[in-house]
Coordinates of C-alpha atoms and ligand atoms in Angstrom, one line a residue:
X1 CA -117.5 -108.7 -40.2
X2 CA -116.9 -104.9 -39.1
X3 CA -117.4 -102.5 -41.5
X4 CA -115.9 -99.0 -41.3
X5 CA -118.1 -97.7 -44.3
X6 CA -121.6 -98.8 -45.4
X7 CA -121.0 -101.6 -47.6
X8 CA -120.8 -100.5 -51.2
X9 CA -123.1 -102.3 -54.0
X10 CA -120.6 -103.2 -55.9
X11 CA -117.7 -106.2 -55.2
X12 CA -115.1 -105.2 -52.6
X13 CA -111.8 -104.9 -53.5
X14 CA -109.2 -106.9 -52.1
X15 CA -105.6 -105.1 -51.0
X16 CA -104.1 -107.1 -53.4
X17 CA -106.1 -105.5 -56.4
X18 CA -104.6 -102.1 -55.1
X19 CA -102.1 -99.9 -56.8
X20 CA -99.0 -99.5 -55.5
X21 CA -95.3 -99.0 -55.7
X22 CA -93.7 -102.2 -57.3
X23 CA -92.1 -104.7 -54.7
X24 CA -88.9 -106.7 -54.9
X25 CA -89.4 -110.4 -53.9
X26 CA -89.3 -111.3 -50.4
X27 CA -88.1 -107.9 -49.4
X28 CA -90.8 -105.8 -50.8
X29 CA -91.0 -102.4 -50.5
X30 CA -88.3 -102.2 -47.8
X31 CA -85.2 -100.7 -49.7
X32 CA -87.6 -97.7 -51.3
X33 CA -88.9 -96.3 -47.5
X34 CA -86.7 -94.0 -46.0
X35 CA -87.0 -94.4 -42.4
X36 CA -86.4 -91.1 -41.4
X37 CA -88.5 -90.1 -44.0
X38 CA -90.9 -92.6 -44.2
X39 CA -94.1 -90.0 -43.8
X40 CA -92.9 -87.8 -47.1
X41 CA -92.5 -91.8 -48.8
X42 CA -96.0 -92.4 -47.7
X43 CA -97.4 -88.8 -49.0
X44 CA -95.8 -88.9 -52.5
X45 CA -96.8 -92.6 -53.2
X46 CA -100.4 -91.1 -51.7
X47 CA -100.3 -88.5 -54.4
X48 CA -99.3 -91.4 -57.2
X49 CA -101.2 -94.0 -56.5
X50 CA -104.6 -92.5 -54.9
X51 CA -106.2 -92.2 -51.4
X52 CA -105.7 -96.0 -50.8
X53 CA -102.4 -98.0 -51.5
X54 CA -100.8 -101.3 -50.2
X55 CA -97.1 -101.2 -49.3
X56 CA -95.5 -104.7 -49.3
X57 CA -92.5 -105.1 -45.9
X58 CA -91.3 -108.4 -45.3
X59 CA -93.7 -110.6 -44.1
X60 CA -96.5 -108.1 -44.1
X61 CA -98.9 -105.9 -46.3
X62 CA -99.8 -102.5 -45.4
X63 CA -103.0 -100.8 -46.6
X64 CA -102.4 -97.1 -46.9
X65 CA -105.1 -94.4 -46.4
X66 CA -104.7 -90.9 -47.0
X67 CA -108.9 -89.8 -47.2
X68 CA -109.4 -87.9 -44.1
X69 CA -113.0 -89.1 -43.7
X70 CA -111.6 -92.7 -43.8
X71 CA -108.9 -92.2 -41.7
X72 CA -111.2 -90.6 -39.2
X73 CA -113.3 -93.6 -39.2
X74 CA -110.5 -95.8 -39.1
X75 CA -109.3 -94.3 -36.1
X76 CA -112.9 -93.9 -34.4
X77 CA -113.2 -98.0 -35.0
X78 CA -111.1 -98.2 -31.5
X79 CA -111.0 -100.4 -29.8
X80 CA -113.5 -102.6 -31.1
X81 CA -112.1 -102.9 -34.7
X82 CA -108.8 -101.6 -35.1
X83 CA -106.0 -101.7 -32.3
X84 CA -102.4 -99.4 -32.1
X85 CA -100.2 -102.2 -33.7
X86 CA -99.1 -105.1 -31.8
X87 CA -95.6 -104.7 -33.2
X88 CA -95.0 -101.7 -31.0
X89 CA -96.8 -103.0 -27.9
X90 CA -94.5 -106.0 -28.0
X91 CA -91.2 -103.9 -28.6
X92 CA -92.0 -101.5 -26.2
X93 CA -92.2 -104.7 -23.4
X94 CA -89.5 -106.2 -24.5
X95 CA -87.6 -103.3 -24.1
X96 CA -89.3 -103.5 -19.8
X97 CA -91.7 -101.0 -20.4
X98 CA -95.0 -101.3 -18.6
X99 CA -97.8 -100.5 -21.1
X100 CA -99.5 -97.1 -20.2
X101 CA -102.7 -96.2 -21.9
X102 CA -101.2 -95.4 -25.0
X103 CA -100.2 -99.5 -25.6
X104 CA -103.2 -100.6 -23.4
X105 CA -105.7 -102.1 -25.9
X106 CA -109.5 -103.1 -24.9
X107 CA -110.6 -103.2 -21.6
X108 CA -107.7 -102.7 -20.1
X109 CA -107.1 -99.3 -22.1
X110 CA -110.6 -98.3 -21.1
X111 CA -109.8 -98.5 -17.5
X112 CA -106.7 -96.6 -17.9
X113 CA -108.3 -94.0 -20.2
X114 CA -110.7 -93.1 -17.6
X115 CA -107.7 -92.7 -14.9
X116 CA -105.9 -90.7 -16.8
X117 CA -108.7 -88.6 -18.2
X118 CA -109.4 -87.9 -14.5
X119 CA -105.6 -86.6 -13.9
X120 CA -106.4 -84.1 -17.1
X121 CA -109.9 -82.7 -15.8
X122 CA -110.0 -78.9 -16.5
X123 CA -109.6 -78.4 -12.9
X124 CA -106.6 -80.5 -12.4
X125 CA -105.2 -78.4 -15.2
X126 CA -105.9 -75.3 -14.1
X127 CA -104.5 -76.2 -10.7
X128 CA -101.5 -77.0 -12.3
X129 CA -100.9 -73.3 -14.1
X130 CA -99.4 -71.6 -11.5
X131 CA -96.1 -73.9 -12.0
X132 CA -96.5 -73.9 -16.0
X133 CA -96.2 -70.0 -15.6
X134 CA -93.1 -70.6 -13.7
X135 CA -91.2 -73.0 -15.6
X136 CA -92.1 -70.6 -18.7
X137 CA -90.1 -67.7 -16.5
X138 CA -87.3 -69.7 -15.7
X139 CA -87.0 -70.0 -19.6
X140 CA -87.7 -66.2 -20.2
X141 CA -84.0 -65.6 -17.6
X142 CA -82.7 -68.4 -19.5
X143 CA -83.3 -66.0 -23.0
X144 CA -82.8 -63.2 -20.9
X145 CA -79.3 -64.2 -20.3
X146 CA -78.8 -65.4 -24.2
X147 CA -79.9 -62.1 -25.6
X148 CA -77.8 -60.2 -23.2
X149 CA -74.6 -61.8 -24.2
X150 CA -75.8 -62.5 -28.0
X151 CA -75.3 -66.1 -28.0
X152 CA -77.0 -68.5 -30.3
X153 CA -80.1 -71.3 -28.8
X154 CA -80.5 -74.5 -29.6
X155 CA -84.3 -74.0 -30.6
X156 CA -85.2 -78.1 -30.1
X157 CA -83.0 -78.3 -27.0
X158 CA -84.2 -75.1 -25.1
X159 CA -88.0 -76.6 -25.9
X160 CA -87.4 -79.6 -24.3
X161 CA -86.0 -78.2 -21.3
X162 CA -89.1 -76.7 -21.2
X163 CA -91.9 -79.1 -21.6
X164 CA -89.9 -81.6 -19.3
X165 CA -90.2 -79.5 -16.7
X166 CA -94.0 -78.9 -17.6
X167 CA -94.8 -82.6 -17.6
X168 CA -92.2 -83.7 -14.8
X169 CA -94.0 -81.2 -12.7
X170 CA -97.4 -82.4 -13.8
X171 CA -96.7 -85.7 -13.5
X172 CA -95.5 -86.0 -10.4
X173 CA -95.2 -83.1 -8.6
X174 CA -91.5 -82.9 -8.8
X175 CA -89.7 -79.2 -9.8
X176 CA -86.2 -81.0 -11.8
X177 CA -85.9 -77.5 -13.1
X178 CA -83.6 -78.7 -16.3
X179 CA -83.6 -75.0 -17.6
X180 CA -81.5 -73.6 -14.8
X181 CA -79.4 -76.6 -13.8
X182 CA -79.2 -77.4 -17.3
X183 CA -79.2 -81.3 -16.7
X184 CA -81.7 -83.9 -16.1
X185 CA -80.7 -87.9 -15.8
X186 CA -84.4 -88.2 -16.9
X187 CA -84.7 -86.5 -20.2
X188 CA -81.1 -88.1 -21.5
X189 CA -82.7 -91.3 -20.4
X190 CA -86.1 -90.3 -22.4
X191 CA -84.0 -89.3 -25.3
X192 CA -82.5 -92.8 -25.8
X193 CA -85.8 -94.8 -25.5
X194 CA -88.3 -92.5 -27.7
X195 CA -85.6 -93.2 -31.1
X196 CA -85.1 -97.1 -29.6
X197 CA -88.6 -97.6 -29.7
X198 CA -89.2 -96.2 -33.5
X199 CA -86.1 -98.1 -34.7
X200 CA -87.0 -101.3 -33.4
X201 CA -90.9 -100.9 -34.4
X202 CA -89.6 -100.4 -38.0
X203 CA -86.6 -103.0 -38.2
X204 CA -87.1 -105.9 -40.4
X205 CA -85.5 -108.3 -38.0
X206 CA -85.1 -108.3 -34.2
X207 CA -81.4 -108.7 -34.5
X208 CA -81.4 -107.3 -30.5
X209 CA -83.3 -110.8 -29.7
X210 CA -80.1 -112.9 -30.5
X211 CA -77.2 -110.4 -30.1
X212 CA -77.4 -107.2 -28.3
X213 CA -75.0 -104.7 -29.4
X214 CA -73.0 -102.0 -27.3
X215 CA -75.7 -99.6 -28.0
X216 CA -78.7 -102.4 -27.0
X217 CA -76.9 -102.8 -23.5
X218 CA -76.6 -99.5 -22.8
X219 CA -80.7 -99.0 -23.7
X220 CA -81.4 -101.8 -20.6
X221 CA -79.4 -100.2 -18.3
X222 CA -81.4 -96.8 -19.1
X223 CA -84.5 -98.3 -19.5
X224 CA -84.0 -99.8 -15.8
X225 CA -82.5 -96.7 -14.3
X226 CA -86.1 -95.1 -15.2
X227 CA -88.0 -97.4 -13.7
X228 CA -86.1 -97.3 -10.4
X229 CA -86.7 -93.3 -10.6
X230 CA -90.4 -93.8 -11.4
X231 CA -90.3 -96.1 -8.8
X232 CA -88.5 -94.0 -6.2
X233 CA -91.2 -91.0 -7.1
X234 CA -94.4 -93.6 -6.6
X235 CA -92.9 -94.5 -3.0
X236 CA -92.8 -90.7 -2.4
X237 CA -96.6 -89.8 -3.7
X238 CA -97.7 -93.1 -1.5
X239 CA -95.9 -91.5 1.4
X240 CA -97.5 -88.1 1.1
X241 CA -100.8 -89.6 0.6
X242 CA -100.4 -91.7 3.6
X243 CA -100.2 -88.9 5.5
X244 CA -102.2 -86.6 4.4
X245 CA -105.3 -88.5 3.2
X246 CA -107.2 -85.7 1.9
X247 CA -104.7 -85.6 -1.0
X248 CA -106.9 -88.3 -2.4
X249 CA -110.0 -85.7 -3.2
X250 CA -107.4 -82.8 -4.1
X251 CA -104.6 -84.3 -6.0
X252 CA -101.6 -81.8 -6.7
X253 CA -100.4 -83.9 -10.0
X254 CA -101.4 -86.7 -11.9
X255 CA -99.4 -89.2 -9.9
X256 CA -101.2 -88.4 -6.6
X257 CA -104.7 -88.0 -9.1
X258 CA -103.9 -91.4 -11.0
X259 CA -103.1 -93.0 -7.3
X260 CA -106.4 -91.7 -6.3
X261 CA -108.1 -93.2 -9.0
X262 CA -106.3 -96.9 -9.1
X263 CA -107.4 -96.9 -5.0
X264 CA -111.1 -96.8 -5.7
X265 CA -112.5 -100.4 -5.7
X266 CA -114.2 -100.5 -9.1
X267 CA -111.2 -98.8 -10.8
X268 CA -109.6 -101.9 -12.5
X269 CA -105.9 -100.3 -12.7
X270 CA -102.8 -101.1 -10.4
X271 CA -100.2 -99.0 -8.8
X272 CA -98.2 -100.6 -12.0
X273 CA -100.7 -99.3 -14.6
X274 CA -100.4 -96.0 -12.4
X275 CA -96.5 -96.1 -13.2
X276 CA -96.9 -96.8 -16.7
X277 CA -99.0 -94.1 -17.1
X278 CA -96.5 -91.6 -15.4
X279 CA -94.3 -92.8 -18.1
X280 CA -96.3 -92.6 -21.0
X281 CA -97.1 -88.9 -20.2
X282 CA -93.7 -88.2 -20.1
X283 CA -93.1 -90.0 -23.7
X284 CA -96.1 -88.5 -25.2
X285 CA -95.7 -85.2 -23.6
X286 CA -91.9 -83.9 -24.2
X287 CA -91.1 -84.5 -27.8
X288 CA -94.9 -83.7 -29.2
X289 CA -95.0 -80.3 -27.7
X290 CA -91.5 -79.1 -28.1
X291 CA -91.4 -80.0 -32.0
X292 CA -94.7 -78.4 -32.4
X293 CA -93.3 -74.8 -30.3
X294 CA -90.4 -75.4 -32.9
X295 CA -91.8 -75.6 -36.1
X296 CA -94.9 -72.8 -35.1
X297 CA -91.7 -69.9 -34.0
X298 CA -89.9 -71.1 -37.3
X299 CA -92.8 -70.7 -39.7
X300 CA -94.1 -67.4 -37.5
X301 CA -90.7 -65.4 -37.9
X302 CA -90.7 -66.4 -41.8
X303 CA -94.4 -64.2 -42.0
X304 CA -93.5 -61.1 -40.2
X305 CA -97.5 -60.0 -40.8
X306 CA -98.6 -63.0 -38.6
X307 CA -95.9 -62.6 -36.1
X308 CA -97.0 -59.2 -35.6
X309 CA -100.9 -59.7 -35.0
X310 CA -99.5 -62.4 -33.0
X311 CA -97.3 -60.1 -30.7
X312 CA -99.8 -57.3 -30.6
X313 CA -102.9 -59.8 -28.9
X314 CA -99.8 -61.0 -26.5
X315 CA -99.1 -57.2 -25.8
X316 CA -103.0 -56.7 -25.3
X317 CA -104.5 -59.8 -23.5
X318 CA -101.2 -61.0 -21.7
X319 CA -98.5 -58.3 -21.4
X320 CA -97.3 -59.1 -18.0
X321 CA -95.5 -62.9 -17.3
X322 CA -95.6 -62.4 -13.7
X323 CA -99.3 -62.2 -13.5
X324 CA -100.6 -65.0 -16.0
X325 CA -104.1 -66.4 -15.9
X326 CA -105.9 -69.4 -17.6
X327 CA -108.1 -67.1 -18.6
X328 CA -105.8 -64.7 -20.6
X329 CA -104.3 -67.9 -22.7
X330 CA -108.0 -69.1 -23.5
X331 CA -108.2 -65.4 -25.2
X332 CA -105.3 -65.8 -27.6
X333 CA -107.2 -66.6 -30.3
X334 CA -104.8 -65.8 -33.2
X335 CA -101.8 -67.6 -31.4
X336 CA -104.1 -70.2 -31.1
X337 CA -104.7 -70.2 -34.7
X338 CA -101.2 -70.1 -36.1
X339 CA -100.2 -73.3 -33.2
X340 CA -103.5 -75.1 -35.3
X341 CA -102.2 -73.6 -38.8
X342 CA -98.4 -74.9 -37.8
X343 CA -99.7 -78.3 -37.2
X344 CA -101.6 -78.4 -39.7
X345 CA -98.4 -77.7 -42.1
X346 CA -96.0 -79.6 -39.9
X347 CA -98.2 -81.9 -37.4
X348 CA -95.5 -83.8 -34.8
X349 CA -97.3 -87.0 -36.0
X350 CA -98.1 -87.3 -39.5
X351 CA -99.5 -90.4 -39.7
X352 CA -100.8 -93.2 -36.9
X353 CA -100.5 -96.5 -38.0
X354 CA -103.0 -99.3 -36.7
X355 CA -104.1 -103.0 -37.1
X356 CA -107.0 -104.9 -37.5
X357 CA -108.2 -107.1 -34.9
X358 CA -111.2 -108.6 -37.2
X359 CA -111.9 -108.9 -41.0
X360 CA -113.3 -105.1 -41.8
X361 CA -113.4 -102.9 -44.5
X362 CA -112.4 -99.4 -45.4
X363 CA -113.8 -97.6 -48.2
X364 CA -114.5 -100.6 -50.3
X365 CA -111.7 -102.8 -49.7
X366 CA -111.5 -105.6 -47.7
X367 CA -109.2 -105.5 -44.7
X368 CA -108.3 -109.0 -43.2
X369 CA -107.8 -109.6 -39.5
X370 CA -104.2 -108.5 -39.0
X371 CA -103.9 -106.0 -41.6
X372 CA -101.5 -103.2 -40.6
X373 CA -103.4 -99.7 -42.3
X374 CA -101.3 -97.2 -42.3
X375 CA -103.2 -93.4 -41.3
X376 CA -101.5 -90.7 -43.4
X377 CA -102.8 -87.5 -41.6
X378 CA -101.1 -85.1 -43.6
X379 CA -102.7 -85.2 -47.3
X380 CA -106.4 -83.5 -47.4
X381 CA -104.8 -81.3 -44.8
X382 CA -102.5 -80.0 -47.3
X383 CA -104.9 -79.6 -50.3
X384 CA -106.2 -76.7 -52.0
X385 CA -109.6 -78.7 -52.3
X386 CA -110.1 -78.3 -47.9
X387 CA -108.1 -75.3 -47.3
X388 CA -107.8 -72.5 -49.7
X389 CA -103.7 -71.8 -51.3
X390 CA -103.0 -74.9 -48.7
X391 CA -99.4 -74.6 -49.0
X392 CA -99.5 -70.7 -47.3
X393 CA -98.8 -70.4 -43.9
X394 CA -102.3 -68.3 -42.8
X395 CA -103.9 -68.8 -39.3
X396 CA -106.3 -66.5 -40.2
X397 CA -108.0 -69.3 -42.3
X398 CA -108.8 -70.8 -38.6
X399 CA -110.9 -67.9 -37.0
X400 CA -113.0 -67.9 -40.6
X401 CA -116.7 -69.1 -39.4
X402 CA -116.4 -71.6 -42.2
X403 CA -113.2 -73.6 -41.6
X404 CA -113.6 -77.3 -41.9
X405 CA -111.8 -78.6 -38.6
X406 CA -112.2 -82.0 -39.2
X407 CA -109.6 -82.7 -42.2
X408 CA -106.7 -81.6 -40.1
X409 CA -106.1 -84.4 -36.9
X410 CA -102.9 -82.8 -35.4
X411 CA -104.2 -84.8 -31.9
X412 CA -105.5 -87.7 -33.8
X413 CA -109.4 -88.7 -33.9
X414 CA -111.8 -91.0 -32.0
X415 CA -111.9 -92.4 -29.1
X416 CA -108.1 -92.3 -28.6
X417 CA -107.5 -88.9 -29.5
X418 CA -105.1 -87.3 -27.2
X419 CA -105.6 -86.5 -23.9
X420 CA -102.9 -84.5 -23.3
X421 CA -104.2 -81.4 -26.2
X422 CA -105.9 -78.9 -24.1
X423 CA -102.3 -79.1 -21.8
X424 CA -100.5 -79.1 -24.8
X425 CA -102.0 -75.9 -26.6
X426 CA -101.7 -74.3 -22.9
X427 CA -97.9 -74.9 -23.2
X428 CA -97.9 -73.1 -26.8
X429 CA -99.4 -70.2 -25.6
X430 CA -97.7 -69.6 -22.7
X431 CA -94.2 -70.1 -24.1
X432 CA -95.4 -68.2 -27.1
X433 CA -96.6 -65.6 -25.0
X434 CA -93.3 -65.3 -22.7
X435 CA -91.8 -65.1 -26.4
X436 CA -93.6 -62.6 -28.2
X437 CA -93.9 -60.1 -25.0
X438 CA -89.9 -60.0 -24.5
X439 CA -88.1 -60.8 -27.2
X440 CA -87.5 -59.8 -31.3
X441 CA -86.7 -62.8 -32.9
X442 CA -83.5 -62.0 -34.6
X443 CA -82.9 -65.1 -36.1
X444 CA -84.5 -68.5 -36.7
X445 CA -82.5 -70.9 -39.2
X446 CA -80.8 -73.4 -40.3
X447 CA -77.0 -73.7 -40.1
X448 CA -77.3 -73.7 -44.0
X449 CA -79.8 -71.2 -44.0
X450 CA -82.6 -73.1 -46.2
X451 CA -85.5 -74.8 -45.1
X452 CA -85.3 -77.2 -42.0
X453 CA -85.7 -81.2 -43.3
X454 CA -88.3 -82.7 -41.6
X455 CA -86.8 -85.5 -40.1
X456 CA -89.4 -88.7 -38.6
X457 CA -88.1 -90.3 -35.6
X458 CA -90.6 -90.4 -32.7
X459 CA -91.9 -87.5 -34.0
X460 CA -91.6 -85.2 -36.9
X461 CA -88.8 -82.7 -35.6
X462 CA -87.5 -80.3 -38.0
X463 CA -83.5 -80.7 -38.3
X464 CA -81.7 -78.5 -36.3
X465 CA -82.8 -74.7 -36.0
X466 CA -80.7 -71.9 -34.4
X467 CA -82.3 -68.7 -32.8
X468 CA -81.0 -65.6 -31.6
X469 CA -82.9 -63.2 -30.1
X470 CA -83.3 -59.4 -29.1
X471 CA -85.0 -58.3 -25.9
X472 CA -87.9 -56.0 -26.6
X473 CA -87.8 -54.1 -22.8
X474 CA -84.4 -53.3 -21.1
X475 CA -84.2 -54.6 -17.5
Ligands
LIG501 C1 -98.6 -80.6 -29.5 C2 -98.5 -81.6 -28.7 C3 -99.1 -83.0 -28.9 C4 -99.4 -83.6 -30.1 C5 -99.3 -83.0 -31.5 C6 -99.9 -84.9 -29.7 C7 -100.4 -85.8 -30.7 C8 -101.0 -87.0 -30.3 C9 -101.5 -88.0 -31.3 C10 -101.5 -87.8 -32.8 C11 -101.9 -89.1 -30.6 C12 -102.5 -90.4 -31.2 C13 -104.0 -90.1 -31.2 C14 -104.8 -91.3 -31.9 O1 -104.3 -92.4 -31.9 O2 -105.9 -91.0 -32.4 C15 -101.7 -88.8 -29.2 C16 -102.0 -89.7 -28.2 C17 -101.6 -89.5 -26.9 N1 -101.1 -88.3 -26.3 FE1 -100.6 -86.7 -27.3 N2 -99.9 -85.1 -28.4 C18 -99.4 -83.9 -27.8 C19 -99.1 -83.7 -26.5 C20 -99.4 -84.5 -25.5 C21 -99.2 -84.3 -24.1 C22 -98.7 -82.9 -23.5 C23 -99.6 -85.4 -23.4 C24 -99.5 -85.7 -21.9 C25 -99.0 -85.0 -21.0 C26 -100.0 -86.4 -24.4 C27 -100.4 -87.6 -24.0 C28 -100.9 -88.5 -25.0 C29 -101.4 -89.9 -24.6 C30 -101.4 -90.5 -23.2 C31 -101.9 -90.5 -25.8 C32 -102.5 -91.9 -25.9 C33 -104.0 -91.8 -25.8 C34 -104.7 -93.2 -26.0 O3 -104.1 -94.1 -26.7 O4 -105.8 -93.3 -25.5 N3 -99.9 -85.8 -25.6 N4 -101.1 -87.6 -29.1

């Protein structure tokens, strides 16, 4: 047996002996989980019934965690003792998707990790900047043109125009430029899937399995127009590398460096782990970055003090767009603090829910083989015992020499921590620093005017927000 703490003197606990809310028979706990609410469900009953719970859903038990040490062990127990759950894996294939290293489990998920860690190398990044600074100045014309003529953005929609074209370009090497032609077949097709995927991991019965409704239909046809544009790009990268071998050594993009890798003998991937992994960057990339940009310029207009210190290091380090460096974003230290202290508050994944692939235990309960544990990431994070007034929006709190970094996991923990963090954080800062250099922020809001709902689908977006802004310079 694996255990994920030293075992404790005294008897274990089974999940059965836990606390927890009170189930109906044979439905459970179903009817009292909101779905697109399920992570505040999971922190309240956290705060009830202690740091670990079980959670009864047809056919299954959950054990929920909520300790951050725990969770963090949890999550380092990968891939050895606790997998991503199969649930997911097996509605992502039925839905055609080839898995990518996020779904990859064992050996298979090593190989991949390594490939795709390769594609995200510092140098491979830094390659990459030059285009990340562009697609940011397409979006500072596209404000440009806003603030001239007054009108209202879509604050989610503009931010995922953005990081498409971040991760498209990265990805494979292809400018779609959706900020200036507005449209791209590939993010409508993205923004079908990512929901599909959630709703169908959290259903209570594959209804789609027997009888596929309008709205099922029109996710295979999507699903297999993707593919046929992932595969159209693959044929393209294979082309250029045919023809120019040295590509192989200097890789422009992750597809060319991930095509690379799968080539070298011992590599254990395919070309068709290569274009799963092209797709999994642009599932985990888009949504995760855009909703974190959101929330961080919603909770940075509402503290005018932080938004200031924030503008004035933008006006110091990194004044001019044109000429951005690497070097200037690694020195934004307090934008880099309020994107941690944002997450922190609002992380784009609040919890990350696993399984057990052998009898373990956590804390001192026992955790049978197939035991789905449920990793709430947003509870010690929160609490005045591990951050000071933990409710206050204060990124100073992260450049204090004595901040615990460990309770927060905005990017997970372990072994499968994300590999896309160091990219994402770039993103932040550059939009944040095309932002704060050229534009007052008027306006950031609800239609109502109170405070955005958090609302969990593939990530935790914040409901719609408005912004209108000012430009700081006229040109
Ligand atoms: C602010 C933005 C982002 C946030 C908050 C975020 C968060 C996360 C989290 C919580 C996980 C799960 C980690 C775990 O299981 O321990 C994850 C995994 C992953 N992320 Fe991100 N992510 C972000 C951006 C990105 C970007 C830009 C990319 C790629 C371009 C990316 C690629 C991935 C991949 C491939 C995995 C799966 C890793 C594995 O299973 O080995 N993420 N991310």
């Amino acid at each position: 047996m694996h255990e994920v703490t030293a075992a404790a003197a005294r008897p274990l606990r089974t999940i059965g002996d836990l606390p927890g809310p009170r189930p109906l028979p044979l439905l459970g706990n179903l009817l009292q989980l909101h779905m697109e609410q399920v992570h505040q469900d999971m922190e309240r009953w956290s705060e009830r019934y202690g740091a670990m719970f079980r959670l009864r859903l047809p056919g299954t038990t959950f054990l929920v965690v909520s300790d951050h040490e725990l969770v963090a062990q949890v999550l380092r127990e990968r891939p050895a003792t606790f997998r991503r759950p199969s649930v997911t894996a097996a509605v992502a294939a039925e839905m055609g998707g080839i898995p990518g290293v996020f779904e990859a489990e064992g050996a298979a998920w090593r190989n991949q990790r390594r490939m795709v860690m390769q594609a995200f190398a510092p140098h491979a990044v830094k390659a990459y900047f030059p285009s990340l600074a562009m697609v940011a100045q397409r979006l500072r014309r596209r404000w440009q043109a806003a603030a001239d003529s007054g009108a209202t953005l879509d604050l989610g929609a503009e931010l995922r125009l953005y990081t498409v074209d971040v991760i498209a370009g990265l990805a494979f090497g292809t400018d779609v430029n959706t900020i200036e032609t507005g449209d791209n077949a590939m993010q409508r097709q993205l923004d079908e899937i990512l929901p599909a995927v959630a709703r169908r991991s959290f259903s209570p019965f594959p209804y789609w399995r027997y009888v596929k409704l309008p709205r099922d239909r029109q996710l295979d046809r999507v699903v297999v127009a993707l593919h046929q544009a992932v595969n159209g790009l693959m044929e393209q990268a294979k082309d250029r590398m045919r023809t120019e071998p040295a590509l192989a050594a200097q890789p422009r993009n992750m597809l060319e460096a991930m095509l690379a890798a799968a080539a070298q003998p011992d590599s254990g991937v395919s070309e068709r782990d290569v274009a799963g992994n092209v797709l999994t960057m642009l599932l985990a990339g888009e949504d995760t970055t855009s909703n974190s940009l959101a929330w961080l310029i919603y909770l940075l207009q509402r503290h005018p003090e932080a938004l200031r210190r924030a503008r004035d290091e933008v006006l110091r380090v990194a004044p001019d767009m044109a000429a951005l460096t690497i070097a200037q974003m690694d020195g934004l230290d307090f934008v880099d603090a309020c994107a941690q202290e944002a997450m922190r508050l609002k992380p784009a994944a609040p919890y990350i829910p696993v399984e057990a692939l052998v009898d373990t235990v956590v804390g001192d309960v026992a955790v049978p083989k197939g035991t789905l544990v449920w990793c709430v990431l947003r509870k010690h994070s929160v609490d005045d015992a591990y951050f000071p007034d933990a409710g206050s929006f204060d990124p100073q709190r992260w450049l204090a020499p004595d901040v615990n970094k460990k309770v927060a996991m905005p990017f997970g923990a372990g072994p499968r921590t994300c590999p896309g963090r160091y990219l994402a954080l770039l993103e932040i800062k550059v939009a944040m620093a095309m932002l704060l250099a050229n534009f007052e922020i008027v306006s950031v809001g609800t239609a109502g005017g109170g405070a955005p709902t958090e609302v969990m689908g593939f990530v935790m977006e914040p409901e719609a927000l408005r912004m209108r802004l000012r430009s700081l310079a006229p040109r």
